[in-house]
Coordinates of C-alpha atoms in Angstrom, one line a residue:
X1 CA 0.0 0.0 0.0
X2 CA 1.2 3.7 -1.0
X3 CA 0.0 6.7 1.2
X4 CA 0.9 10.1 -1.2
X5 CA -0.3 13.3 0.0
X6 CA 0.1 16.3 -1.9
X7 CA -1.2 19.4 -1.0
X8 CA -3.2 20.5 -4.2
X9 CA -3.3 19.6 -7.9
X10 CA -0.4 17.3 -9.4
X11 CA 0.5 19.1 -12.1
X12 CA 2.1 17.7 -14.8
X13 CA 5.1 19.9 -14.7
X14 CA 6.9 21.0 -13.1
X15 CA 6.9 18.8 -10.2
X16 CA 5.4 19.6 -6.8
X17 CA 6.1 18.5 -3.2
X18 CA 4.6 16.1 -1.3
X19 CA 5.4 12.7 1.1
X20 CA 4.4 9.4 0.5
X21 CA 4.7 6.5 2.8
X22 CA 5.0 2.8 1.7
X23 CA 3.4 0.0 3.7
X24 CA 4.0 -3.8 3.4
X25 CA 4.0 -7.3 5.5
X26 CA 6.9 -9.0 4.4
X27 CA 5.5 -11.8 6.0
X28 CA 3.0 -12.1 3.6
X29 CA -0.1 -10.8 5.7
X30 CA -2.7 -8.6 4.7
X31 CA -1.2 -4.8 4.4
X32 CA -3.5 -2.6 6.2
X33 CA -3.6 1.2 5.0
X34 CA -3.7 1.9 8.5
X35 CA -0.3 0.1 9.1
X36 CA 2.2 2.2 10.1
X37 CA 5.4 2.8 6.4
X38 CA 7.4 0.7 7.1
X39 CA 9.4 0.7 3.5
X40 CA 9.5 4.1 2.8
X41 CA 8.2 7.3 4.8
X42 CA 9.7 10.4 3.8
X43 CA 9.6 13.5 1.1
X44 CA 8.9 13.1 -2.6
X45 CA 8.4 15.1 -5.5
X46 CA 5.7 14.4 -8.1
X47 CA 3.9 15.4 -11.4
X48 CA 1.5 13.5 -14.0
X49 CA 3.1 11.5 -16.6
X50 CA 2.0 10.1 -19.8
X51 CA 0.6 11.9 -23.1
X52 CA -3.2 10.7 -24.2
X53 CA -3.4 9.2 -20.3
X54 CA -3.5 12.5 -19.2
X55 CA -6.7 13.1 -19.9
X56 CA -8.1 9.8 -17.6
X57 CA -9.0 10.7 -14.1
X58 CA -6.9 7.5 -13.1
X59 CA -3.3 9.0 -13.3
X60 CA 0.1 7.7 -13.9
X61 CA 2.7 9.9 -11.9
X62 CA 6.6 10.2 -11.9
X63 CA 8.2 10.1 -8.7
X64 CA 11.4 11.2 -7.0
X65 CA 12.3 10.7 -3.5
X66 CA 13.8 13.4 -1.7
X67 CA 15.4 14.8 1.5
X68 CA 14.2 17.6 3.5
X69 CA 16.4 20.1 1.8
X70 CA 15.1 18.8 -1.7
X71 CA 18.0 16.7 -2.4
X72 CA 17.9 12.8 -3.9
X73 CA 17.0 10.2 -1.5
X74 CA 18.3 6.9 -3.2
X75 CA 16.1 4.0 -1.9
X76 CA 15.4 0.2 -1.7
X77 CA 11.6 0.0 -2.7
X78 CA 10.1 -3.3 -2.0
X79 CA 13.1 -5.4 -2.9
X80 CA 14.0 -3.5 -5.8
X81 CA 17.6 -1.8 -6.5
X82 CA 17.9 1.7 -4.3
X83 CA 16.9 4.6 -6.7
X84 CA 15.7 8.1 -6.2
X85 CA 13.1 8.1 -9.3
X86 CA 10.4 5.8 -9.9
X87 CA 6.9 5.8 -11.8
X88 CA 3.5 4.6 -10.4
X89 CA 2.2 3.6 -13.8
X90 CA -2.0 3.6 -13.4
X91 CA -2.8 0.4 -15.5
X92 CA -5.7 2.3 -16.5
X93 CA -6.5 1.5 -20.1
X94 CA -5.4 -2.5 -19.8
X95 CA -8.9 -3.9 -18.0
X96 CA -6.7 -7.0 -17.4
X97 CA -3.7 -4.7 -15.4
X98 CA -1.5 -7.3 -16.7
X99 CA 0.0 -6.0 -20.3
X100 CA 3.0 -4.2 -18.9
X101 CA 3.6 -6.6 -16.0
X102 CA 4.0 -9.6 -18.9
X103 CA 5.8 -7.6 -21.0
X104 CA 8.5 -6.7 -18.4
X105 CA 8.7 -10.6 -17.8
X106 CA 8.9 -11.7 -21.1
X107 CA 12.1 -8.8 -22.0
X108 CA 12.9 -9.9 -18.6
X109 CA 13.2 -13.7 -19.3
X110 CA 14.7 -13.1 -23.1
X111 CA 18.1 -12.0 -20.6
X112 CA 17.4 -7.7 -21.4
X113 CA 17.7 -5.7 -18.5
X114 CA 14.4 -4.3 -18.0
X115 CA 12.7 -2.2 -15.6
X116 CA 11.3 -4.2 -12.1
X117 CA 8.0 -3.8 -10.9
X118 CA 5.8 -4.5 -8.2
X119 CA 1.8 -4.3 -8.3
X120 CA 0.7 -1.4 -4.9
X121 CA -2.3 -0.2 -4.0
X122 CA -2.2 3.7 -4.3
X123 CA -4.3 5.7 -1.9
X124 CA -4.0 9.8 -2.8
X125 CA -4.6 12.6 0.7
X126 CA -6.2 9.6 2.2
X127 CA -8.8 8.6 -1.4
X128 CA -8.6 5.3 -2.6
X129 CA -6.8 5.4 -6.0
X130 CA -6.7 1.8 -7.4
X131 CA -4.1 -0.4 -8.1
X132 CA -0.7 0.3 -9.7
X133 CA 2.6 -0.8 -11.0
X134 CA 5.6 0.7 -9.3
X135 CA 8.6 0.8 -11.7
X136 CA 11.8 1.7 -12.2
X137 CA 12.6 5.0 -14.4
X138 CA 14.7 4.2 -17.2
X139 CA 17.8 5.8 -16.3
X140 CA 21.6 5.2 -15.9
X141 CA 23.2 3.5 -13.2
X142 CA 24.8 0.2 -12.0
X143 CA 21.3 -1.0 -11.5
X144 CA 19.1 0.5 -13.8
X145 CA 20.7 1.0 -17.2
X146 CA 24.5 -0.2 -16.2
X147 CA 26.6 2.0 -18.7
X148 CA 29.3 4.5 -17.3
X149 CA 28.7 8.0 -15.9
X150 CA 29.3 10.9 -17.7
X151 CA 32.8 12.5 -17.4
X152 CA 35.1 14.9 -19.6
X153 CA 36.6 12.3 -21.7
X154 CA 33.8 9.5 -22.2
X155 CA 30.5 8.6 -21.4
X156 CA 27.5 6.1 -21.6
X157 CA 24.7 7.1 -23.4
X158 CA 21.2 6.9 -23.5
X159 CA 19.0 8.0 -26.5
X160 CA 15.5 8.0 -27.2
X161 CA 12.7 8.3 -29.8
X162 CA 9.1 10.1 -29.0
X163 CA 7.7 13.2 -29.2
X164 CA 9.8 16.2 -28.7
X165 CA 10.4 16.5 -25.0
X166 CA 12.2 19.7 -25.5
X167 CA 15.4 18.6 -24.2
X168 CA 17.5 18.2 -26.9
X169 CA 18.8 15.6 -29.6
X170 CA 19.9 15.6 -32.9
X171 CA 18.5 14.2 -36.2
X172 CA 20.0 11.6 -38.6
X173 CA 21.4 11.4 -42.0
X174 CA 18.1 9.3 -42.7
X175 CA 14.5 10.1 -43.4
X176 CA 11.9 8.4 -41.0
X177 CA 9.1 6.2 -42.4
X178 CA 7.0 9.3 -42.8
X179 CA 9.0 10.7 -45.0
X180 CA 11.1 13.5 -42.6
X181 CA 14.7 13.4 -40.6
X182 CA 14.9 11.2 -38.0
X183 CA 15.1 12.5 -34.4
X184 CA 16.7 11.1 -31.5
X185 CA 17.0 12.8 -28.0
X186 CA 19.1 12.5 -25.5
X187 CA 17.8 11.0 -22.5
X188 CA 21.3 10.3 -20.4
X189 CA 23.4 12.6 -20.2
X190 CA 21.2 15.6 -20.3
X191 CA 21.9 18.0 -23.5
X192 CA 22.9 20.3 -20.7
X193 CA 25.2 18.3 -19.0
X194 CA 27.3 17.2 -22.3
X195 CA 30.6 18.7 -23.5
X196 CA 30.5 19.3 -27.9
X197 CA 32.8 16.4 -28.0
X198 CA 30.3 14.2 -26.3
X199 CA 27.3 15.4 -28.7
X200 CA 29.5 14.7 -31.6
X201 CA 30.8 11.4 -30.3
X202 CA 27.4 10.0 -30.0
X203 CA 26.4 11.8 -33.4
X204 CA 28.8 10.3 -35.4
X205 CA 28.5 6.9 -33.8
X206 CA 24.8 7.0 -34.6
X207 CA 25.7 7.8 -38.3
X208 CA 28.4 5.2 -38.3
X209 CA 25.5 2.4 -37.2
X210 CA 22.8 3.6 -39.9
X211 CA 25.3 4.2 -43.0
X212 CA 25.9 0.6 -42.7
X213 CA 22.4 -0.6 -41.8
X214 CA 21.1 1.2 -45.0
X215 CA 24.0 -0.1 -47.1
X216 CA 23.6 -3.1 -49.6
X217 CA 25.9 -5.0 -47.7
X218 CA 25.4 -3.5 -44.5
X219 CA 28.7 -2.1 -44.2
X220 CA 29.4 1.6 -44.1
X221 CA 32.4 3.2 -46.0
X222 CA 34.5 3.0 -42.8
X223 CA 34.3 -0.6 -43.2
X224 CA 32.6 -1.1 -40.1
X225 CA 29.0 -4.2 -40.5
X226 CA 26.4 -2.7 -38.3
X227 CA 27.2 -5.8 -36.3
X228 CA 30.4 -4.5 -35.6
X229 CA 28.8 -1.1 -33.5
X230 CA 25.5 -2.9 -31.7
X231 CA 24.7 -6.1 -30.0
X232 CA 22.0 -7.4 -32.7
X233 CA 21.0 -9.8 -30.3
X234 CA 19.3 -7.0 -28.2
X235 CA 17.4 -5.9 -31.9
X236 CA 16.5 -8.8 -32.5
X237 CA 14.6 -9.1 -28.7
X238 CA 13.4 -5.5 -29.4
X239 CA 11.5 -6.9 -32.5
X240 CA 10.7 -10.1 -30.7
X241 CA 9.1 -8.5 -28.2
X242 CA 7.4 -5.9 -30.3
X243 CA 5.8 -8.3 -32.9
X244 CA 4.3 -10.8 -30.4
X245 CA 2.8 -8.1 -28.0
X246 CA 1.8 -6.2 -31.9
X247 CA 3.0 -2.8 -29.5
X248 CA 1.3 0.2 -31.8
X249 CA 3.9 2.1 -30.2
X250 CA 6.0 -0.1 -30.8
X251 CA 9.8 1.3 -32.4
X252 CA 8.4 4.7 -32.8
X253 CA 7.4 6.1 -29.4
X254 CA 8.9 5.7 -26.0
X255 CA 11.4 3.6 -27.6
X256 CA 15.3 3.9 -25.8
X257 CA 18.6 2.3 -26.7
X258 CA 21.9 3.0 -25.0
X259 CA 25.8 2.2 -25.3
X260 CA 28.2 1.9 -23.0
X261 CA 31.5 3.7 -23.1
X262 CA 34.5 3.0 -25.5
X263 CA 36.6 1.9 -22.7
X264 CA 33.9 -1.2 -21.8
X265 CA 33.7 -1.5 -25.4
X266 CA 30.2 -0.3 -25.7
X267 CA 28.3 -1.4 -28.6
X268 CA 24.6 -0.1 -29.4
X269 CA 21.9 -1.9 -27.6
X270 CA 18.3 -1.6 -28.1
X271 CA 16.1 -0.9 -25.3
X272 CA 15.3 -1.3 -22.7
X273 CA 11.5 -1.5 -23.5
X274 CA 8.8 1.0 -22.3
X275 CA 5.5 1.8 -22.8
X276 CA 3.5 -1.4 -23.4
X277 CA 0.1 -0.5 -22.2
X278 CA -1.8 -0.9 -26.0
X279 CA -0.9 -4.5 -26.8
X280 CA -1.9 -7.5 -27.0
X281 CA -5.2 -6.6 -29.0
X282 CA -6.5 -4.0 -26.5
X283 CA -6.6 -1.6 -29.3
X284 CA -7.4 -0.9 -33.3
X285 CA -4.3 1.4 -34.1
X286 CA -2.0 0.0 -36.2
X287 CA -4.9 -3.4 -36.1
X288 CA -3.3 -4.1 -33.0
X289 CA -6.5 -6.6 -32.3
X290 CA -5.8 -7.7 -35.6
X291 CA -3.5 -11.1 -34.6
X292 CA -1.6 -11.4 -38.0
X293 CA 0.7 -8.9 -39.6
X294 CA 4.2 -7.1 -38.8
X295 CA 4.0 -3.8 -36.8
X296 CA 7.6 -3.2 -38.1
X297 CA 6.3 -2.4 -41.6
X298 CA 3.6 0.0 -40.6
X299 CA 1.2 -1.2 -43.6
X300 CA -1.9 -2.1 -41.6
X301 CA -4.9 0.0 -41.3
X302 CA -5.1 2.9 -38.6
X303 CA -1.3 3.1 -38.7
X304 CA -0.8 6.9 -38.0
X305 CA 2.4 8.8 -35.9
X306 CA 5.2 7.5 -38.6
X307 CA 7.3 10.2 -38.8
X308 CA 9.5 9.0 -35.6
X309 CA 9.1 5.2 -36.9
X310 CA 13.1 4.5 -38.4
X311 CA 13.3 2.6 -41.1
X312 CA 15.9 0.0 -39.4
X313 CA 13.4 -2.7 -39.0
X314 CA 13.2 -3.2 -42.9
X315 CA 16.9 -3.1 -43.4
X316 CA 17.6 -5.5 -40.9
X317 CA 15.3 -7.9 -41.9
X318 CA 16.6 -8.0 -45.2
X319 CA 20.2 -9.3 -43.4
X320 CA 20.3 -13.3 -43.5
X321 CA 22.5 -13.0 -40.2
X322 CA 19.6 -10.8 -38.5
X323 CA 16.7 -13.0 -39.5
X324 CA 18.2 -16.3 -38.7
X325 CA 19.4 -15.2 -35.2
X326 CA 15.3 -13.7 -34.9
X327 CA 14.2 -17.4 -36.1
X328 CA 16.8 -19.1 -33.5
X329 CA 15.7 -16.9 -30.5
X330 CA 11.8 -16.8 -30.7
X331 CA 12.4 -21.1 -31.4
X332 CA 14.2 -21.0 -28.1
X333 CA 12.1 -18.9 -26.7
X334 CA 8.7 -20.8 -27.6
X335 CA 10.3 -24.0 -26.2
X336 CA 10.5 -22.7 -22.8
X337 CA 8.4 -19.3 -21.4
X338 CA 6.8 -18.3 -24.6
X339 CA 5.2 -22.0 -24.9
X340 CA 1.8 -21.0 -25.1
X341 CA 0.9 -23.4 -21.6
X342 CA 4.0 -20.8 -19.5
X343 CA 2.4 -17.9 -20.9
X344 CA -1.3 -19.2 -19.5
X345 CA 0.2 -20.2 -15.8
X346 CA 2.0 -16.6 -15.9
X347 CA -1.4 -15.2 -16.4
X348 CA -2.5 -17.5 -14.0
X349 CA -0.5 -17.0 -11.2
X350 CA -0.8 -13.1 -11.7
X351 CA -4.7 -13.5 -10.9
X352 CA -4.0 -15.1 -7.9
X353 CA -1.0 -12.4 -7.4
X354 CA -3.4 -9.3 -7.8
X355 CA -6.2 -11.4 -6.2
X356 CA -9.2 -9.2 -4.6
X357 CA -6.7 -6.1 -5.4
X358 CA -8.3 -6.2 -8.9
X359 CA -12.1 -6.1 -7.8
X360 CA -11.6 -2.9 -5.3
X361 CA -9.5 -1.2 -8.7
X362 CA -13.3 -1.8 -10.3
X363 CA -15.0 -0.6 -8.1
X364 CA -13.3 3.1 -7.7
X365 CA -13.0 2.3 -11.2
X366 CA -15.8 1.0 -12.9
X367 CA -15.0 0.8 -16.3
X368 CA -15.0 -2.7 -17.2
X369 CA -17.8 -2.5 -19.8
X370 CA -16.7 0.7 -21.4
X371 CA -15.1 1.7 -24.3
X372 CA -12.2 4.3 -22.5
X373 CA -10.0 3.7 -25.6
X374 CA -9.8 3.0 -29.0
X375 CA -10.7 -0.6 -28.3
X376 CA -12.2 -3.3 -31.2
X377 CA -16.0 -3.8 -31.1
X378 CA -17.0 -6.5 -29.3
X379 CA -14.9 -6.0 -26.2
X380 CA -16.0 -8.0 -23.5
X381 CA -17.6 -6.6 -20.3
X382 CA -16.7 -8.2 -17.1
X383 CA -13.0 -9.1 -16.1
X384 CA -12.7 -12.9 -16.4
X385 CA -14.1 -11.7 -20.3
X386 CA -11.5 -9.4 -20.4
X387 CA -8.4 -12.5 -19.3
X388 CA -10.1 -14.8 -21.8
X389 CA -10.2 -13.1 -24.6
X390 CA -6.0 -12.0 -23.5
X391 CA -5.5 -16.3 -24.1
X392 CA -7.4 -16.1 -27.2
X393 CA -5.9 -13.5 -28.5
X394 CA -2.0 -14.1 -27.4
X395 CA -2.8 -18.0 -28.4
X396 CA -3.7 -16.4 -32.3
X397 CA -0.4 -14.5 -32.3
X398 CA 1.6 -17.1 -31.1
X399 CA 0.5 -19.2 -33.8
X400 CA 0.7 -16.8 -36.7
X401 CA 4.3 -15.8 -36.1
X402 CA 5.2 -19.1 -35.6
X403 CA 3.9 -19.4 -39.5
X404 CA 5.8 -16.7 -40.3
X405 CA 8.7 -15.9 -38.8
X406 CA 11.0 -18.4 -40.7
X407 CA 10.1 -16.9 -44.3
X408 CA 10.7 -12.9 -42.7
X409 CA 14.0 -12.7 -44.7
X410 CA 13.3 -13.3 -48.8
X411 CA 15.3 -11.4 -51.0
X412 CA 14.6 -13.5 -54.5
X413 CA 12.1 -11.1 -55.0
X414 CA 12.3 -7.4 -54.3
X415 CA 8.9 -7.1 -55.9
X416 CA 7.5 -8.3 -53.0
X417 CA 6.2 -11.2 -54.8
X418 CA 3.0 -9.5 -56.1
X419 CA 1.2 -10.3 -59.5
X420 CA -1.4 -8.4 -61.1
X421 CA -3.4 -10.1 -63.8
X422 CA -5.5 -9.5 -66.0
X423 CA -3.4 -6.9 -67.0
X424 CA -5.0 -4.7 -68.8
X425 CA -7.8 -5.4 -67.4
X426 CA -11.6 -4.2 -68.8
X427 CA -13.7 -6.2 -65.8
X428 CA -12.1 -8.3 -62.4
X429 CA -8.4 -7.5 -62.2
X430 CA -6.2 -10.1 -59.2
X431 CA -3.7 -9.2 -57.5
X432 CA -2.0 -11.9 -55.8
X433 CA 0.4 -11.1 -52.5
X434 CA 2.6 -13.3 -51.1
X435 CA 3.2 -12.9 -47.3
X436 CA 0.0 -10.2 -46.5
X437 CA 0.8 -6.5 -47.4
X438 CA -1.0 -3.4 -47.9
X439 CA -2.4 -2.5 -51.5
X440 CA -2.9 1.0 -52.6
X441 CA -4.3 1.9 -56.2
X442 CA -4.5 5.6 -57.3
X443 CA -5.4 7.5 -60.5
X444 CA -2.5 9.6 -62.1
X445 CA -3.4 12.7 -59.8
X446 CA -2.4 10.7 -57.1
X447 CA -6.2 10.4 -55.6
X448 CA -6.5 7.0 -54.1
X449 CA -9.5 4.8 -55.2
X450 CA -8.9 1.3 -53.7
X451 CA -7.2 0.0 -50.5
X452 CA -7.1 -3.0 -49.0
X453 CA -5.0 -5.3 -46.5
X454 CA -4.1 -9.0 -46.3
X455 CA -2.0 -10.5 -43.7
X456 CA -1.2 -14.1 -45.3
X457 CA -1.1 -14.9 -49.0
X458 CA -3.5 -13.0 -50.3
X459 CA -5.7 -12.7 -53.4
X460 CA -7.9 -9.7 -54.2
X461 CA -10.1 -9.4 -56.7
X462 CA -11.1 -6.0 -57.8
X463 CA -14.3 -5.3 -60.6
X464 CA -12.6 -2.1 -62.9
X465 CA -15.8 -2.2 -65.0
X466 CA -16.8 1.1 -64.0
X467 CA -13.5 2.6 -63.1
X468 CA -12.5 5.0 -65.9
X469 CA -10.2 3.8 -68.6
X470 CA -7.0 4.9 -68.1
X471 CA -3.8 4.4 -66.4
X472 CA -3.2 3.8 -62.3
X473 CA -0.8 3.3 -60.5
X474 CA -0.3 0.1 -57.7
X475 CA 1.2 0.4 -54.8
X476 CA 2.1 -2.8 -52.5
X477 CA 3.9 -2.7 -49.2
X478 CA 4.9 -6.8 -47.8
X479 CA 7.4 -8.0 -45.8
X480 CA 9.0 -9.3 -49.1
X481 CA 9.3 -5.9 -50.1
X482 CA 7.8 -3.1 -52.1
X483 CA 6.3 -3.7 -55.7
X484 CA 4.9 -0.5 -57.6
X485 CA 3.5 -1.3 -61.4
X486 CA 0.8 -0.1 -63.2
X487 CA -2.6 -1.5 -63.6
X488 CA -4.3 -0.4 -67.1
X489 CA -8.1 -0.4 -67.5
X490 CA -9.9 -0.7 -70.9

């Protein structure tokens, strides 16, 4: 149990002052929140965190814990590593308050560090709040993100991509998937805190790492293979772990890597992940619901926000070495705690984790039969509806990638193996996709007039007989590739 009080509105920046106090039986007894803190009882600081989450009444809130003269206050939290900044993520959206948790284990399991958690009961100036995950900030330190410190010759770094937080970055040699530079920000050391050598150090490194990801043989004129400047292995998790959850945030938005110092022989490491509260079909951006397709190509319905999505994802699965190291991994993986009976006991043993915790949540927060998101028709109403249809819907996912994963890399046919036909066409034109992909047809103006999407081998037939005659132009997006031709009508 967590006891904040704040006097006033949390605002969501800058922080404000409060104390919170942090109750628990290590004994394994029921917490009372009229026990007296016996983890934590002392200053914090604290604002609202998060961007469209903002606007829920249940709110997610970044904390730092604090002296009386305002400085950090490092501290063990209910087992976890001794920290000054943590994050009470709400759960809010998820009506099974078990997305993130999973997804920790799962990165967790795959041998990334990734942030710990433990599930608290949050009550605000005495109100009963709900329940939370307390987490671990991404940031640097032997516990957390274990890269070196910052000093005048050399430093770790951490970078991310998101919106612009205002605190600085630089952008790359290389256009995003919408069609603008890439950005990445600096999110250890601070812009502030770095010398120009360090800015251009982790500049040029960054530029090193694409030239030779977006070179035909993925080395850069220095040389240097991309897997000579990152630890693929961690990419290849990062996908991993992106595809099966089908994150529509996923590689565009709260998305971190970091590299250690050239003295440790830092290499560039994806991660560690964040920010995987819409998965596992809760929502219809990007057709997360949707169990088939890759969410590293973007080409589904609803896929909006790509102009901080990198165009990495493509490259590299166009690398034999990448994709048969993603093939080995999620193989391994499956065998052991991505077998679809591990992932049912984790969810399993998580119900009886949370337990009654779950039922007072719904009641301060009754929400279980409402649409608070951009959720699929159809959602179910009650929680145990809510778990089920998480089995259903991981079991589906589980099963497609397996389908798929081995025939990712193909590069016989860089027209995406696509076939129109009849072709010209005066009445039903095909066209044939192997692998799923997303089909665009415009006139010569550029105005679109058919769309569609298929996730497996595909056939769609179209009836031209009323289109006028003329010449358009096809678009198709698989995993195989990109195919552009022209379709003529008679």
């Amino acid at each position: 149990i967590i006891h904040l009080t704040v006097s006033g509105e949390i605002p969501d920046e800058p922080p404000t002052p409060g104390s919170m106090g942090i109750i628990y039986d290590s004994l394994g007894g029921l917490n009372s929140s009229t026990d007296v803190a016996n983890v934590y009882n002392g200053q914090i600081t604290i604002e609202t965190r998060g961007q469209s989450s903002q606007g829920f009444d249940k709110k997610s809130y970044t904390i730092r814990l604090t002296n009386l003269d305002g400085s950090p206050n490092p501290t063990s939290l209910l087992g976890m590593p001794a920290h000054d900044k943590w994050v009470l993520h709400a759960l809010h959206i998820d009506k099974t308050l078990m997305r993130i948790p999973m997804s920790f284990y799962f990165s967790d399991r795959m041998g990334n560090y990734t942030t710990r958690y433990r599930y608290v009961e949050v009550l605000l100036n005495g109100e009963y709040r709900g329940l939370y995950c307390l987490i671990e900030k991404i940031e640097q330190g032997p516990d957390r993100v274990d890269i070196d410190t910052l000093s005048n010759g050399d430093s770790g770094y951490i970078l991310r991509i998101d919106w612009d937080s205002g605190g600085g970055g630089f952008g790359s040699n290389y256009e995003s998937l919408g069609g603008v530079q890439m950005q990445f920000q600096y999110q250890y050391p601070k812009g502030s805190e770095m010398q120009t050598s360090h800015k251009d150090f982790i500049r040029s490194y960054m530029d090193r790492f694409e030239d030779a990801v977006f070179a035909n043989d993925f080395t850069n004129s220095q040389g240097e293979r991309y897997t000579d400047l990152s630890e693929i292995s961690s990419f290849a998790d990062f996908l991993l772990i992106n595809e099966l959850t089908k994150n529509s945030d996923g590689y565009k938005l709260s998305t971190y890597m970091h590299k250690d110092t050239e003295a440790n022989a830092g290499r560039l490491k994806a991660g560690p992940i964040w920010d995987f509260d819409q998965t596992y079909g809760l929502s219809t951006v990007c057709s997360s619901n949707d169990t088939c397709g890759w969410t590293y190509l973007q080409n589904q319905p609803d896929c909006g926000d790509i102009n901080t999505m990198p165009k990495w994802w493509e490259n590299l699965t166009r690398d034999s070495t990448f994709c048969n190291l993603l093939v080995q991994r999620w193989q391994n993986y499956r065998s052991g705690f991505l077998h679809t009976d591990s992932v049912f006991s984790w969810i399993d043993q998580n119900l009886l984790h949370i337990g009654d915790a779950k039922d007072r949540n719904f009641v301060q927060w009754p929400i279980l039969d409402q649409n608070i998101w951009i959720e699929p028709e159809g959602a179910p109403t009650t929680y145990s509806g809510h778990i089920e249809h998480l089995k259903i819907w991981i079991d589906h996912r589980l099963r497609w990638v397996d389908r798929n994963i081995a025939s990712i890399y193909d590069f016989t046919s860089q027209k995406g193996g696509v076939k129109v036909y009849p072709n010209p066409s005066a009445g039903v034109t095909n066209i044939a996709i192997r692998s799923g992909g997303n089909v665009k047809i415009a006139d010569v103006t550029g105005r679109l007039v058919w769309s569609g999407y298929g996730c497996n081998d595909t056939n769609f037939e179209i009836d031209v007989s009323n289109w006028d005659i003329g010449t358009y132009i096809v678009y198709v997006k698989t995993i195989r590739g990109v195919y552009s031709g022209k379709l003529v009508v008679r």
